[in-house]
Coordinates of N, CA and C in Angstrom, one line a residue:
M1 N 60.0 83.9 112.4 CA 60.4 85.0 111.7 C 60.3 85.5 112.9
R2 N 61.7 86.4 113.0 CA 62.1 86.9 113.9 C 61.8 88.7 113.2
R3 N 61.7 89.7 113.8 CA 61.3 90.4 113.3 C 62.5 92.0 113.5
A4 N 63.1 92.0 112.6 CA 64.4 93.5 112.7 C 63.9 95.1 112.1
E5 N 64.5 96.4 112.7 CA 64.2 97.2 111.5 C 65.7 97.7 111.6
C6 N 65.4 98.4 110.3 CA 66.6 99.3 109.6 C 65.8 100.0 109.8
W7 N 67.0 101.4 109.8 CA 66.6 102.6 109.5 C 67.4 103.8 108.7
A8 N 66.7 104.4 107.7 CA 68.1 105.3 106.7 C 67.9 107.0 107.6
R9 N 68.9 107.3 106.9 CA 68.8 109.1 107.1 C 69.8 109.2 106.3
H10 N 69.1 111.2 105.2 CA 69.9 111.8 104.5 C 70.5 112.6 105.5
S11 N 71.5 112.8 105.5 CA 72.8 113.5 106.0 C 72.5 114.8 105.9
S12 N 72.4 116.3 106.1 CA 72.6 117.4 105.9 C 73.4 117.9 105.4
A13 N 75.1 116.8 105.6 CA 76.2 117.4 105.2 C 76.3 117.3 104.0
G14 N 75.0 116.6 103.5 CA 75.7 116.4 101.4 C 74.7 115.7 101.1
V15 N 75.4 114.9 99.8 CA 75.0 113.9 99.1 C 75.1 112.3 100.2
F16 N 75.5 112.6 100.7 CA 75.9 111.6 101.8 C 74.3 110.6 102.4
E17 N 73.8 109.5 101.9 CA 73.0 108.5 101.8 C 73.4 107.9 102.6
P18 N 73.8 107.3 104.0 CA 74.4 106.0 105.0 C 73.1 105.3 105.3
R19 N 73.5 104.5 105.6 CA 71.7 103.4 106.4 C 72.3 103.2 108.3
F20 N 71.6 103.7 108.9 CA 71.5 103.5 110.2 C 70.9 102.3 110.7
D21 N 71.5 101.7 111.3 CA 70.1 100.3 111.6 C 70.6 99.9 113.1
Q22 N 69.4 100.2 113.7 CA 68.7 99.2 115.1 C 68.1 97.7 114.6
A23 N 69.1 97.1 115.8 CA 68.6 95.7 115.6 C 68.9 95.3 114.1
G24 N 69.9 95.6 114.1 CA 69.3 94.3 112.3 C 70.1 95.1 111.0
R25 N 71.3 94.7 110.4 CA 71.9 95.6 109.7 C 72.1 94.4 108.2
G26 N 71.9 95.6 106.7 CA 71.9 94.5 105.5 C 72.7 93.7 105.4
T27 N 73.6 93.4 106.0 CA 74.6 92.1 105.8 C 74.7 91.5 106.7
E28 N 75.5 90.3 105.9 CA 75.1 88.2 106.6 C 75.5 88.7 108.1
A29 N 77.1 89.0 108.2 CA 77.6 89.3 109.6 C 76.2 89.6 110.5
N30 N 75.7 90.5 110.3 CA 75.0 91.3 110.8 C 73.8 90.7 111.5
S31 N 73.1 90.6 110.0 CA 72.1 89.9 110.1 C 72.2 87.8 111.0
E32 N 73.4 87.6 110.7 CA 73.3 86.5 111.8 C 73.1 87.0 112.8
S33 N 73.9 88.1 113.5 CA 73.9 88.9 114.4 C 72.8 88.5 115.4
V34 N 72.3 89.3 114.4 CA 70.7 89.5 115.2 C 70.0 88.3 115.0
N35 N 69.7 87.2 114.2 CA 68.9 85.9 113.7 C 70.0 85.1 115.6
Q36 N 71.0 85.2 116.3 CA 71.7 84.5 116.9 C 71.3 84.9 118.7
R37 N 71.2 86.8 118.5 CA 70.7 87.5 120.2 C 69.2 87.4 120.2
G38 N 68.6 87.6 119.1 CA 67.1 88.1 119.3 C 67.1 88.9 119.5
S39 N 67.7 90.3 119.1 CA 68.1 91.8 119.6 C 67.2 92.4 118.7
C40 N 66.1 91.9 117.9 CA 64.7 92.9 116.9 C 63.9 93.3 117.2
R41 N 63.4 94.3 116.6 CA 62.4 95.1 116.5 C 61.1 94.3 116.3
R42 N 60.1 94.1 117.8 CA 59.8 92.8 117.4 C 58.0 93.9 116.2
N43 N 58.0 95.4 116.4 CA 56.2 95.9 115.9 C 57.0 97.1 114.6
A44 N 58.1 96.8 113.9 CA 58.0 97.4 113.4 C 57.3 98.1 112.1
S45 N 57.8 99.0 111.4 CA 56.7 99.2 110.0 C 57.4 100.0 108.7
G46 N 57.0 100.0 107.6 CA 57.7 100.7 106.7 C 58.3 98.9 105.7
P47 N 58.5 98.8 104.3 CA 58.8 98.1 103.8 C 60.2 97.8 103.8
C48 N 60.6 96.8 103.3 CA 61.6 96.8 102.5 C 62.0 95.5 101.7
T49 N 62.3 96.0 100.5 CA 62.0 95.4 98.7 C 63.0 94.1 98.8
S50 N 62.1 92.9 98.2 CA 62.8 92.1 98.2 C 63.9 92.5 97.1
T51 N 64.2 93.1 96.4 CA 65.4 93.2 96.3 C 66.8 94.2 96.5
T52 N 66.4 94.1 97.8 CA 67.6 95.2 98.9 C 68.6 94.0 98.9
P53 N 70.0 95.1 99.2 CA 71.0 93.5 99.1 C 70.7 93.1 100.7
E54 N 69.8 94.1 101.4 CA 69.7 93.9 103.0 C 68.8 92.5 103.3
R55 N 67.5 92.8 102.4 CA 66.8 91.7 102.5 C 67.1 90.6 101.7
R56 N 68.3 90.3 100.8 CA 68.8 89.1 100.7 C 69.3 88.2 101.9
A57 N 70.4 89.3 102.3 CA 71.0 88.9 103.4 C 70.3 88.3 104.5
S58 N 69.6 88.2 104.5 CA 68.7 88.5 105.8 C 67.5 87.0 105.3
A59 N 67.6 86.6 103.8 CA 67.0 85.2 103.7 C 67.1 84.1 104.5
G60 N 68.8 83.9 104.8 CA 68.2 82.4 105.3 C 68.5 83.0 106.6
H61 N 68.7 83.4 107.5 CA 67.9 83.7 108.9 C 67.0 84.3 109.8
D62 N 65.7 83.7 109.1 CA 64.7 83.4 110.1 C 64.6 84.9 110.6
V63 N 65.2 86.1 109.6 CA 65.0 87.8 110.1 C 64.0 88.6 109.0
E64 N 63.0 89.1 109.3 CA 62.2 90.0 108.4 C 63.1 91.4 108.9
L65 N 63.7 92.0 108.1 CA 63.7 93.1 107.9 C 63.3 94.6 107.6
E66 N 62.3 95.5 108.1 CA 61.8 96.0 107.3 C 62.3 97.8 107.9
W67 N 61.9 98.9 106.7 CA 62.9 100.4 106.5 C 61.6 101.1 107.1
R68 N 62.8 102.1 108.2 CA 61.9 103.1 108.5 C 63.5 104.4 108.1
Q69 N 63.0 105.6 108.0 CA 63.6 106.3 107.5 C 63.5 107.3 108.5
A70 N 64.6 107.8 109.4 CA 64.5 108.6 110.5 C 66.2 109.9 110.2
D71 N 66.0 110.4 111.3 CA 67.1 111.0 111.8 C 68.4 110.4 113.0
A72 N 69.5 110.3 112.3 CA 70.6 109.3 113.6 C 70.8 111.0 114.8
E73 N 70.5 112.2 114.2 CA 70.3 112.7 115.7 C 68.9 113.0 116.2
A74 N 67.9 112.5 116.1 CA 67.4 112.8 116.6 C 66.1 111.5 116.3
Q75 N 66.3 110.6 116.6 CA 65.5 109.1 116.4 C 64.0 108.6 116.7
P76 N 63.0 108.0 115.8 CA 62.0 108.1 116.9 C 61.1 106.9 117.3
F77 N 62.6 106.6 118.4 CA 62.2 105.8 119.1 C 62.2 105.9 120.7
A78 N 61.6 105.1 121.8 CA 61.8 105.0 122.9 C 62.7 104.8 123.5
D79 N 62.8 105.7 124.3 CA 64.0 105.2 125.1 C 64.1 103.9 125.6
G80 N 65.6 103.2 125.6 CA 66.0 102.0 125.8 C 64.7 100.6 125.4
E81 N 64.6 101.0 123.7 CA 63.8 100.2 122.7 C 64.8 98.9 122.5
F82 N 65.4 99.2 122.1 CA 65.9 97.9 121.5 C 67.2 97.2 122.5
D83 N 67.3 95.3 121.6 CA 68.5 95.0 122.7 C 70.0 95.3 122.2
T84 N 69.8 96.1 121.2 CA 71.0 95.5 120.0 C 70.5 97.1 119.4
V85 N 72.2 98.1 119.0 CA 72.2 98.6 118.5 C 73.6 98.8 117.5
L86 N 73.5 98.5 115.9 CA 74.1 99.1 115.5 C 74.2 99.3 114.3
S87 N 75.6 99.9 113.8 CA 75.6 100.4 112.4 C 77.1 100.2 111.9
C88 N 76.7 99.7 110.5 CA 77.9 99.0 110.0 C 78.0 100.3 108.5
V89 N 79.5 100.9 109.0 CA 79.8 101.9 107.9 C 78.5 103.4 107.9
G90 N 78.4 103.7 108.7 CA 76.9 104.3 108.7 C 77.2 105.8 109.8
I91 N 77.3 105.0 111.3 CA 76.6 106.6 111.9 C 78.2 106.9 111.6
M92 N 79.0 106.8 111.2 CA 81.0 108.0 111.1 C 79.9 109.2 110.6
F93 N 79.2 108.6 109.4 CA 78.5 109.5 108.5 C 77.6 111.0 109.0
A94 N 77.1 110.8 110.3 CA 76.0 111.8 111.1 C 77.4 112.9 111.3
P95 N 76.8 114.1 111.0 CA 77.5 115.3 111.0 C 78.2 115.5 112.5
H96 N 77.2 115.5 113.2 CA 77.5 115.6 114.6 C 77.2 114.3 116.0
H97 N 78.5 114.4 115.8 CA 79.2 113.1 116.2 C 78.3 112.9 117.5
Q98 N 78.3 113.8 118.2 CA 78.0 113.5 119.9 C 76.6 112.8 119.8
A99 N 76.0 114.4 119.4 CA 74.2 113.9 119.1 C 74.2 112.4 118.7
A100 N 74.6 112.4 118.2 CA 74.9 110.8 117.4 C 75.2 109.6 118.1
A101 N 76.2 109.8 119.3 CA 76.1 108.9 119.6 C 75.4 109.0 120.8
D102 N 74.5 109.8 121.5 CA 74.1 110.0 122.2 C 72.3 109.5 122.2
E103 N 72.5 109.2 120.7 CA 70.8 108.1 120.7 C 70.8 107.2 120.3
M104 N 72.0 106.6 119.7 CA 72.5 105.3 120.1 C 72.2 105.2 121.1
L105 N 73.4 105.8 122.5 CA 73.2 104.9 123.4 C 71.5 105.5 124.2
R106 N 70.4 106.2 124.1 CA 69.3 106.1 124.8 C 68.4 105.5 123.9
V107 N 68.3 104.8 122.6 CA 67.8 104.3 122.7 C 68.4 102.4 122.9
C108 N 69.2 102.4 123.1 CA 69.7 101.2 123.5 C 69.0 100.7 125.0
R109 N 68.9 99.5 125.2 CA 68.2 99.9 126.7 C 69.7 99.2 127.5
P110 N 69.4 99.4 128.6 CA 70.1 100.0 130.3 C 71.1 97.8 129.3
G111 N 72.1 97.4 129.9 CA 73.2 95.8 129.7 C 72.7 96.1 127.8
G112 N 72.4 96.5 127.1 CA 72.5 96.5 125.6 C 73.0 96.0 124.8
T113 N 73.7 96.1 123.9 CA 74.8 95.8 122.7 C 75.0 96.9 121.8
I114 N 76.0 97.7 122.5 CA 76.1 98.2 120.9 C 77.4 98.0 120.0
G115 N 77.0 98.3 118.8 CA 78.2 97.8 118.1 C 78.3 98.1 117.0
L116 N 79.9 98.6 116.7 CA 80.3 99.2 115.4 C 80.7 98.5 114.2
L117 N 80.7 99.4 113.3 CA 82.3 99.3 112.0 C 82.3 100.0 111.4
N118 N 83.2 100.6 111.7 CA 83.7 102.1 110.6 C 85.0 102.0 110.4
W119 N 85.0 103.1 109.1 CA 86.9 102.9 108.7 C 87.5 104.1 109.5
T120 N 88.6 103.2 109.9 CA 89.6 104.0 109.9 C 90.2 105.3 109.9
P121 N 91.2 105.8 110.2 CA 91.4 107.2 109.5 C 93.0 106.6 108.4
E122 N 93.3 105.6 109.4 CA 94.9 105.0 108.4 C 95.2 103.9 107.6
G123 N 93.4 103.9 107.6 CA 93.5 102.6 106.2 C 92.4 103.0 104.9
F124 N 92.4 102.4 103.8 CA 92.4 103.2 102.9 C 91.6 103.9 102.5
I125 N 90.4 103.9 103.4 CA 88.9 105.0 102.9 C 88.9 105.9 103.8
G126 N 90.0 105.7 104.8 CA 90.3 106.8 105.8 C 91.4 108.1 104.8
Q127 N 92.1 106.9 103.9 CA 93.3 108.0 102.8 C 92.1 108.4 102.2
M128 N 91.5 107.7 101.4 CA 90.8 108.0 100.7 C 90.3 110.0 100.7
F129 N 89.5 110.1 102.0 CA 88.9 111.1 102.2 C 90.0 112.0 102.5
A130 N 90.9 111.9 103.3 CA 91.9 112.4 103.1 C 92.8 113.2 101.5
T131 N 92.5 112.2 101.1 CA 93.0 112.6 99.0 C 92.3 113.6 98.6
M132 N 90.5 113.8 99.8 CA 90.2 114.2 98.1 C 89.6 115.4 98.8
K133 N 90.0 115.7 100.3 CA 90.1 116.8 101.2 C 90.3 118.3 100.3
P134 N 91.2 118.3 99.5 CA 91.8 119.3 98.7 C 90.6 119.7 97.8
Y135 N 90.0 119.0 97.2 CA 89.3 118.9 95.7 C 87.6 119.9 96.5
A136 N 87.5 119.1 97.7 CA 85.7 118.6 98.0 C 85.3 120.2 98.9
S137 N 83.9 120.8 98.6 CA 83.7 122.2 99.1 C 83.7 122.0 100.4
L138 N 83.4 122.7 101.2 CA 84.0 122.7 103.1 C 82.5 122.5 103.4
P139 N 83.0 121.6 104.2 CA 81.5 121.3 105.1 C 80.8 122.1 105.5
P140 N 78.9 121.6 105.9 CA 78.9 123.5 107.3 C 79.4 123.1 108.4
P141 N 79.5 124.3 109.0 CA 79.5 124.8 110.2 C 79.2 123.7 111.4
G142 N 80.6 123.1 111.8 CA 79.9 122.1 113.0 C 80.1 120.7 112.5
T143 N 80.0 120.2 111.3 CA 80.7 119.0 110.1 C 82.2 118.4 110.9
Q144 N 81.7 117.2 111.7 CA 83.2 116.7 112.0 C 83.1 115.7 111.2
P145 N 84.4 114.9 111.1 CA 85.5 114.4 109.3 C 85.0 113.0 110.2
P146 N 84.2 112.1 109.3 CA 83.7 110.9 109.0 C 85.0 109.9 110.0
P147 N 86.1 110.5 109.2 CA 87.2 109.1 110.1 C 87.8 108.9 111.8
L148 N 86.8 109.9 112.1 CA 87.4 109.8 113.8 C 86.7 108.6 114.1
W149 N 85.6 108.8 113.8 CA 85.0 106.9 114.8 C 85.4 105.8 113.9
G150 N 86.3 105.8 113.7 CA 87.5 104.4 113.3 C 89.0 104.6 114.2
R151 N 88.6 105.5 115.0 CA 89.5 105.8 116.1 C 89.0 105.1 117.8
P152 N 89.6 104.0 118.2 CA 88.5 103.5 119.3 C 88.6 104.7 120.6
E153 N 89.3 105.5 121.2 CA 89.3 106.3 121.7 C 89.0 107.7 121.9
Y154 N 88.3 107.4 120.2 CA 87.4 108.6 119.9 C 86.1 108.6 120.3
V155 N 85.8 107.3 119.5 CA 84.5 106.3 120.3 C 84.2 106.2 121.8
R156 N 85.0 106.0 122.5 CA 85.4 105.9 124.1 C 84.5 106.8 124.7
A157 N 85.6 108.3 124.0 CA 84.5 109.7 124.4 C 83.5 109.8 124.0
L158 N 82.9 109.8 123.4 CA 81.7 109.8 122.6 C 80.4 109.1 123.5
F159 N 81.1 107.8 124.6 CA 80.3 107.3 125.0 C 80.7 107.4 126.3
G160 N 81.5 107.1 126.6 CA 82.0 108.0 127.9 C 81.5 106.9 129.2
D161 N 81.2 107.4 130.3 CA 81.0 106.5 130.8 C 79.2 105.5 130.7
Q162 N 78.7 106.1 130.2 CA 77.6 105.1 129.6 C 78.0 103.8 129.2
V163 N 79.0 103.0 128.7 CA 78.9 102.0 128.2 C 80.2 101.7 129.2
T164 N 80.4 100.1 129.2 CA 81.0 99.3 130.0 C 81.5 98.3 128.5
D165 N 82.5 97.5 128.9 CA 83.1 95.8 128.7 C 83.4 96.7 127.0
V166 N 84.3 98.0 126.7 CA 84.3 98.2 125.6 C 85.4 97.1 124.6
T167 N 85.4 96.7 123.2 CA 86.2 96.1 122.8 C 86.9 96.9 121.7
A168 N 87.5 97.0 120.9 CA 87.8 97.5 119.9 C 89.2 96.8 119.1
D169 N 88.4 96.4 117.5 CA 89.4 95.0 117.3 C 89.8 95.7 115.7
R170 N 91.1 96.7 115.2 CA 91.3 96.6 114.0 C 91.0 95.8 113.2
R171 N 90.7 95.4 112.2 CA 90.8 94.2 110.8 C 90.9 95.3 109.4
T172 N 90.6 94.2 108.8 CA 91.0 94.5 107.0 C 89.8 93.2 105.7
V173 N 89.3 94.4 105.4 CA 88.3 93.5 104.1 C 88.5 93.7 102.9
Q174 N 89.1 92.2 102.4 CA 89.8 92.4 101.5 C 88.9 92.8 100.3
I175 N 89.9 93.6 99.3 CA 88.5 94.2 97.9 C 89.4 93.7 96.7
D176 N 88.9 92.6 96.2 CA 89.4 92.4 94.9 C 88.7 92.1 93.7
R177 N 87.3 93.7 93.6 CA 86.6 93.5 92.9 C 87.0 94.5 91.2
F178 N 88.3 94.8 91.8 CA 88.5 95.8 90.7 C 89.8 96.0 90.0
T179 N 90.0 95.8 88.7 CA 90.4 95.1 87.7 C 92.0 95.6 87.6
T180 N 92.0 97.3 88.0 CA 93.2 97.7 88.0 C 92.3 99.2 88.7
P181 N 93.9 100.2 89.5 CA 93.4 101.2 89.9 C 92.2 101.9 89.8
E182 N 92.9 102.1 88.4 CA 91.7 102.8 87.0 C 90.2 102.9 87.4
A183 N 90.0 101.7 87.4 CA 88.8 101.0 87.7 C 88.1 101.5 88.4
F184 N 88.8 101.3 89.9 CA 88.3 101.5 91.8 C 88.6 103.2 91.2
R185 N 88.8 103.8 90.7 CA 88.5 105.0 90.9 C 86.8 105.4 90.0
D186 N 87.0 105.3 88.8 CA 85.8 105.7 88.1 C 84.9 104.9 88.8
Y187 N 84.3 103.7 89.1 CA 83.8 103.5 90.0 C 83.1 104.0 91.2
F188 N 83.8 104.5 91.9 CA 83.7 105.3 92.9 C 83.2 106.7 92.9
K189 N 84.1 107.2 91.6 CA 83.7 108.3 91.1 C 82.0 108.3 90.2
S190 N 81.7 108.0 90.2 CA 80.0 107.6 89.8 C 79.3 107.3 90.7
N191 N 79.8 106.0 91.4 CA 78.9 106.0 92.5 C 78.9 105.9 93.7
Y192 N 79.7 106.7 94.4 CA 80.2 106.5 96.2 C 79.9 107.9 96.6
G193 N 79.1 108.5 97.1 CA 78.6 109.8 97.6 C 79.4 110.7 97.9
P194 N 80.7 110.6 99.2 CA 81.5 111.6 99.2 C 82.2 112.0 97.9
T195 N 82.4 110.7 96.9 CA 83.5 111.1 95.8 C 83.0 111.6 94.8
V196 N 81.6 111.2 94.6 CA 80.0 112.1 94.1 C 80.7 114.3 94.1
A197 N 80.3 113.8 95.0 CA 80.8 115.2 96.2 C 81.8 116.1 95.8
A198 N 83.4 115.4 95.0 CA 84.2 116.0 95.0 C 84.5 116.0 94.2
Y199 N 83.7 115.2 92.8 CA 84.1 116.0 91.8 C 83.1 116.7 91.2
R200 N 81.6 116.9 91.8 CA 80.5 117.8 91.9 C 81.4 119.3 92.1
A201 N 81.9 119.4 92.9 CA 82.6 121.0 93.7 C 83.5 121.2 92.4
I202 N 84.7 120.7 91.5 CA 85.4 121.1 90.6 C 84.9 120.3 89.5
A203 N 83.6 120.5 89.1 CA 83.2 120.1 87.7 C 83.8 120.9 86.9
N204 N 83.6 122.6 87.3 CA 84.0 123.4 86.3 C 85.7 123.7 85.9
D205 N 86.7 122.8 86.8 CA 87.8 123.5 87.1 C 88.2 122.2 85.8
P206 N 88.5 121.9 84.7 CA 88.9 120.7 84.1 C 89.9 119.7 84.7
D207 N 91.3 120.9 85.2 CA 92.5 120.8 85.5 C 92.3 119.7 87.0
R208 N 91.7 120.5 87.3 CA 91.6 119.8 89.4 C 91.0 118.2 89.1
V209 N 89.8 118.3 88.0 CA 89.3 117.2 88.0 C 90.3 116.4 87.2
T210 N 91.4 116.2 86.9 CA 92.9 115.9 85.9 C 93.6 115.1 87.7
A211 N 93.5 116.2 88.3 CA 94.2 116.1 89.1 C 93.6 115.0 90.3
L212 N 92.6 115.3 90.0 CA 91.6 114.5 91.3 C 91.7 113.0 91.1
D213 N 91.6 112.5 89.8 CA 91.2 111.3 88.8 C 92.6 110.8 89.2
H214 N 93.7 111.4 88.6 CA 95.3 110.8 88.8 C 95.6 110.3 90.6
D215 N 95.2 111.4 92.1 CA 95.5 111.1 93.3 C 95.0 109.5 93.3
L216 N 93.8 109.7 92.8 CA 92.8 108.5 93.3 C 93.2 107.2 93.1
A217 N 93.5 107.3 91.7 CA 94.1 106.1 91.0 C 95.5 106.1 91.8
T218 N 96.4 106.9 92.4 CA 97.7 106.9 92.9 C 97.4 105.8 94.0
L219 N 96.1 106.5 94.9 CA 96.3 105.6 96.3 C 95.8 104.5 95.7
A220 N 95.0 104.2 95.1 CA 94.5 103.0 94.9 C 95.8 101.5 94.6
H221 N 96.6 102.0 93.6 CA 98.3 101.6 93.2 C 98.8 101.3 94.1
R222 N 99.0 102.4 95.4 CA 99.7 102.2 96.7 C 99.6 101.3 97.4
H223 N 98.2 100.9 97.5 CA 98.3 99.9 97.9 C 97.7 98.3 97.9
T224 N 97.6 98.9 96.2 CA 97.8 97.2 95.5 C 99.6 96.7 95.1
H225 N 100.2 97.6 95.2 CA 101.6 97.4 94.5 C 102.4 96.7 95.4
D226 N 102.0 96.6 96.8 CA 102.8 95.4 97.7 C 102.5 93.9 96.7
T227 N 101.4 93.9 96.4 CA 100.7 92.7 96.6 C 101.2 91.8 94.8
G228 N 101.1 93.2 94.0 CA 101.0 92.9 92.4 C 100.0 93.1 91.8
T229 N 98.8 93.1 92.4 CA 97.5 92.4 91.9 C 96.8 93.7 92.3
T230 N 95.2 93.7 92.3 CA 94.6 94.5 92.0 C 93.8 94.4 93.3
S231 N 94.0 93.5 94.2 CA 93.4 93.6 95.2 C 93.7 94.3 96.9
M232 N 93.2 94.5 97.0 CA 93.1 95.8 98.4 C 92.9 95.5 99.9
A233 N 93.5 95.7 100.8 CA 93.2 95.3 102.2 C 92.9 97.0 102.8
W234 N 91.3 97.1 103.2 CA 90.5 97.9 103.9 C 90.3 98.1 105.1
E235 N 91.2 98.8 105.7 CA 90.7 98.4 107.4 C 89.9 98.9 107.9
Y236 N 88.9 98.4 108.7 CA 87.7 98.9 109.7 C 88.3 98.7 111.3
L237 N 87.3 99.4 112.0 CA 87.4 99.4 113.5 C 86.6 98.4 113.9
L238 N 86.2 97.3 114.1 CA 85.1 97.0 115.0 C 84.9 96.9 116.7
L239 N 83.9 97.5 117.0 CA 84.1 98.2 118.5 C 82.3 97.8 118.7
T240 N 82.3 96.8 120.4 CA 81.6 97.2 120.5 C 81.5 97.2 122.1
A241 N 80.5 97.5 122.7 CA 80.2 98.0 123.9 C 79.0 97.6 124.4
R242 N 79.0 97.8 126.4 CA 77.6 96.8 127.2 C 77.0 98.2 127.2
K243 N 75.9 98.9 127.0 CA 74.9 100.4 128.3 C 75.0 100.3 129.3
T244 N 75.4 100.6 130.6 CA 75.4 100.4 131.6 C 74.0 100.3 132.1
E245 N 74.4 99.4 133.5 CA 73.2 99.1 133.7 C 72.5 100.3 134.6
G246 N 73.3 101.4 134.8 CA 72.5 102.1 135.9 C 71.8 103.6 135.1

């Protein structure tokens, strides 16, 4: 049984609660990656309960996941401690992008692998953020928009000359769990942190709540209209890089 360590950060930007992962992400794809590459934290601490999706996803891959909660911009790990550093829709929500990128690089060993999966600005989630922006509270000073991490040139600039062998590929994940555009809106309205925060900001203005209800349902309808179904293709950027040996 190989052991991987995952860690979580509660963002200072508001209600966002993304998970940031070192040497093991709670998805089947990343658990498989950890299993194949053997890039796991050997002496981890902090339990990951058996009911979490991350623990269930790792069950068939000979990987034991354990959690540590920490700050994405000040990680409690030694320089070069990990063979592989992964983030699946996580690091993009750190408020200060350069600081978060620098920490990913610091804890990755020379020659190690960095892998990122982030929503793109042009894709569905990026467009959802643009839709919510007029309704949301102003972010704290210095906070940067999460979808910027979905632009290859932006991520390359964050990592600079500290990485080589960069590959960037735009892909889509098919989402078909919602029966109607309104069902999508209502689910995100109640469960997705950024959307919850947007509605919270306008809770005392019924007209604006109604307007945001309409705009989010329209966005989902626009992305399902061409297929005639409620299935949507959400675009993301898959970027990998190798930390320089120097």
